[in-house]
PDB file of C-alpha atoms in Angstrom:
ATOM      1  CA  MET A   1      18.837   8.510   4.006  1.00 55.00           C
ATOM      2  CA  GLN A   2      22.579   8.749   4.269  1.00 67.00           C
ATOM      3  CA  GLN A   3      24.371   9.883   1.141  1.00 82.00           C
ATOM      4  CA  ASN A   4      27.979   8.789   1.413  1.00 91.00           C
ATOM      5  CA  LYS A   5      30.252   6.234  -0.206  1.00 93.00           C
ATOM      6  CA  THR A   6      30.564   4.113   2.914  1.00 93.00           C
ATOM      7  CA  TYR A   7      26.816   3.633   3.181  1.00 93.00           C
ATOM      8  CA  ALA A   8      26.573   2.884  -0.542  1.00 93.00           C
ATOM      9  CA  GLU A   9      29.339   0.290  -0.191  1.00 94.00           C
ATOM     10  CA  ILE A  10      27.517  -1.353   2.702  1.00 93.00           C
ATOM     11  CA  LEU A  11      24.282  -1.479   0.722  1.00 91.00           C
ATOM     12  CA  GLU A  12      26.090  -2.948  -2.257  1.00 90.00           C
ATOM     13  CA  SER A  13      27.778  -5.605  -0.126  1.00 91.00           C
ATOM     14  CA  GLN A  14      24.363  -6.606   1.241  1.00 91.00           C
ATOM     15  CA  GLY A  15      22.869  -6.911  -2.231  1.00 86.00           C
ATOM     16  CA  PHE A  16      20.854  -3.684  -2.259  1.00 87.00           C
ATOM     17  CA  PHE A  17      22.170  -2.738  -5.679  1.00 87.00           C
ATOM     18  CA  GLU A  18      19.414  -0.320  -6.688  1.00 83.00           C
ATOM     19  CA  GLU A  19      19.745   1.650  -3.472  1.00 87.00           C
ATOM     20  CA  ALA A  20      23.529   1.760  -3.735  1.00 90.00           C
ATOM     21  CA  PHE A  21      23.299   2.801  -7.392  1.00 89.00           C
ATOM     22  CA  ALA A  22      20.989   5.707  -6.491  1.00 88.00           C
ATOM     23  CA  ILE A  23      23.371   6.965  -3.810  1.00 91.00           C
ATOM     24  CA  TYR A  24      26.413   6.718  -6.082  1.00 93.00           C
ATOM     25  CA  LYS A  25      24.504   8.533  -8.821  1.00 91.00           C
ATOM     26  CA  ASN A  26      23.652  11.381  -6.433  1.00 91.00           C
ATOM     27  CA  LEU A  27      27.226  11.519  -5.163  1.00 93.00           C
ATOM     28  CA  LEU A  28      28.560  11.771  -8.702  1.00 93.00           C
ATOM     29  CA  GLN A  29      26.637  15.029  -9.177  1.00 92.00           C
ATOM     30  CA  THR A  30      28.632  16.667  -6.386  1.00 91.00           C
ATOM     31  CA  ASN A  31      31.868  14.767  -7.097  1.00 91.00           C
ATOM     32  CA  PRO A  32      32.008  14.402 -10.905  1.00 92.00           C
ATOM     33  CA  ASN A  33      35.716  13.492 -10.947  1.00 95.00           C
ATOM     34  CA  ASP A  34      35.589  10.782  -8.284  1.00 94.00           C
ATOM     35  CA  LYS A  35      36.984   7.637  -9.924  1.00 95.00           C
ATOM     36  CA  ASP A  36      35.689   5.334  -7.168  1.00 94.00           C
ATOM     37  CA  ILE A  37      32.124   6.509  -7.697  1.00 94.00           C
ATOM     38  CA  LYS A  38      32.429   6.092 -11.461  1.00 95.00           C
ATOM     39  CA  GLN A  39      33.766   2.548 -11.008  1.00 94.00           C
ATOM     40  CA  ALA A  40      30.962   1.677  -8.614  1.00 94.00           C
ATOM     41  CA  LEU A  41      28.306   2.915 -11.038  1.00 93.00           C
ATOM     42  CA  LYS A  42      29.876   0.945 -13.858  1.00 91.00           C
ATOM     43  CA  ARG A  43      30.040  -2.162 -11.675  1.00 90.00           C
ATOM     44  CA  LEU A  44      26.409  -1.805 -10.568  1.00 89.00           C
ATOM     45  CA  LYS A  45      24.995  -1.200 -14.046  1.00 85.00           C
ATOM     46  CA  LYS A  46      25.276  -4.918 -14.784  1.00 77.00           C
ATOM     47  CA  TYR A  47      23.026  -5.701 -11.810  1.00 73.00           C
ATOM     48  CA  ARG A  48      20.412  -3.148 -12.815  1.00 66.00           C
ATOM     49  CA  SER A  49      19.448  -5.048 -15.945  1.00 59.00           C
ATOM     50  CA  LYS A  50      19.229  -8.323 -14.008  1.00 59.00           C
ATOM     51  CA  PHE A  51      16.509  -6.919 -11.779  1.00 58.00           C
ATOM     52  CA  ASP A  52      14.416  -5.072 -14.347  1.00 61.00           C
ATOM     53  CA  GLY A  53      10.816  -6.078 -13.896  1.00 64.00           C
ATOM     54  CA  VAL A  54      11.303  -7.666 -10.487  1.00 67.00           C
ATOM     55  CA  ASN A  55       8.364  -7.222  -8.147  1.00 73.00           C
ATOM     56  CA  GLU A  56      10.030  -5.003  -5.549  1.00 71.00           C
ATOM     57  CA  LYS A  57       7.418  -5.711  -2.879  1.00 76.00           C
ATOM     58  CA  MET A  58       8.004  -9.472  -3.142  1.00 75.00           C
ATOM     59  CA  ARG A  59      11.788  -8.992  -3.362  1.00 68.00           C
ATOM     60  CA  ASP A  60      11.738  -6.970  -0.135  1.00 72.00           C
ATOM     61  CA  PHE A  61       9.462  -9.530   1.522  1.00 72.00           C
ATOM     62  CA  PHE A  62      11.827 -12.342   0.553  1.00 69.00           C
ATOM     63  CA  ILE A  63      14.896 -10.462   1.787  1.00 68.00           C
ATOM     64  CA  THR A  64      13.389  -9.514   5.139  1.00 71.00           C
ATOM     65  CA  MET A  65      11.228 -12.525   5.966  1.00 66.00           C
ATOM     66  CA  GLN A  66      11.973 -14.429   9.130  1.00 64.00           C
ATOM     67  CA  TYR A  67      12.308 -18.193   9.320  1.00 65.00           C
ATOM     68  CA  ASP A  68       9.031 -18.814  11.032  1.00 71.00           C
ATOM     69  CA  ASN A  69       5.474 -18.291   9.934  1.00 75.00           C
ATOM     70  CA  GLU A  70       6.405 -16.063   6.982  1.00 74.00           C
ATOM     71  CA  TYR A  71       8.860 -18.630   5.660  1.00 72.00           C
ATOM     72  CA  ARG A  72       6.289 -21.415   5.930  1.00 76.00           C
ATOM     73  CA  LYS A  73       3.780 -19.258   4.050  1.00 80.00           C
ATOM     74  CA  PHE A  74       6.364 -18.707   1.333  1.00 77.00           C
ATOM     75  CA  GLU A  75       7.102 -22.435   1.110  1.00 77.00           C
ATOM     76  CA  GLU A  76       3.388 -23.190   0.853  1.00 81.00           C
ATOM     77  CA  TRP A  77       3.077 -20.626  -1.919  1.00 84.00           C
ATOM     78  CA  LEU A  78       5.991 -22.224  -3.802  1.00 80.00           C
ATOM     79  CA  ILE A  79       4.502 -25.677  -3.526  1.00 81.00           C
ATOM     80  CA  GLY A  80       1.138 -24.300  -4.583  1.00 72.00           C
TER      81      GLY A  80
END
């Protein structure tokens, strides 16, 4: 996995907050005075609490599913 600010920014912009947070946290260990990293961690902390307890397997499925058979299965599951 890449460990740089650019990759973390891309992940964050795509909604992968946990992954971006982990990269920023690792980067802060080697760059403890980097204000951008500190700001990013502060910004992402608010998203961390929103996703506590989320089923990561289902979250990943929802994010990556294609609009075809998987989507129809998901719709059927929602309708129950």
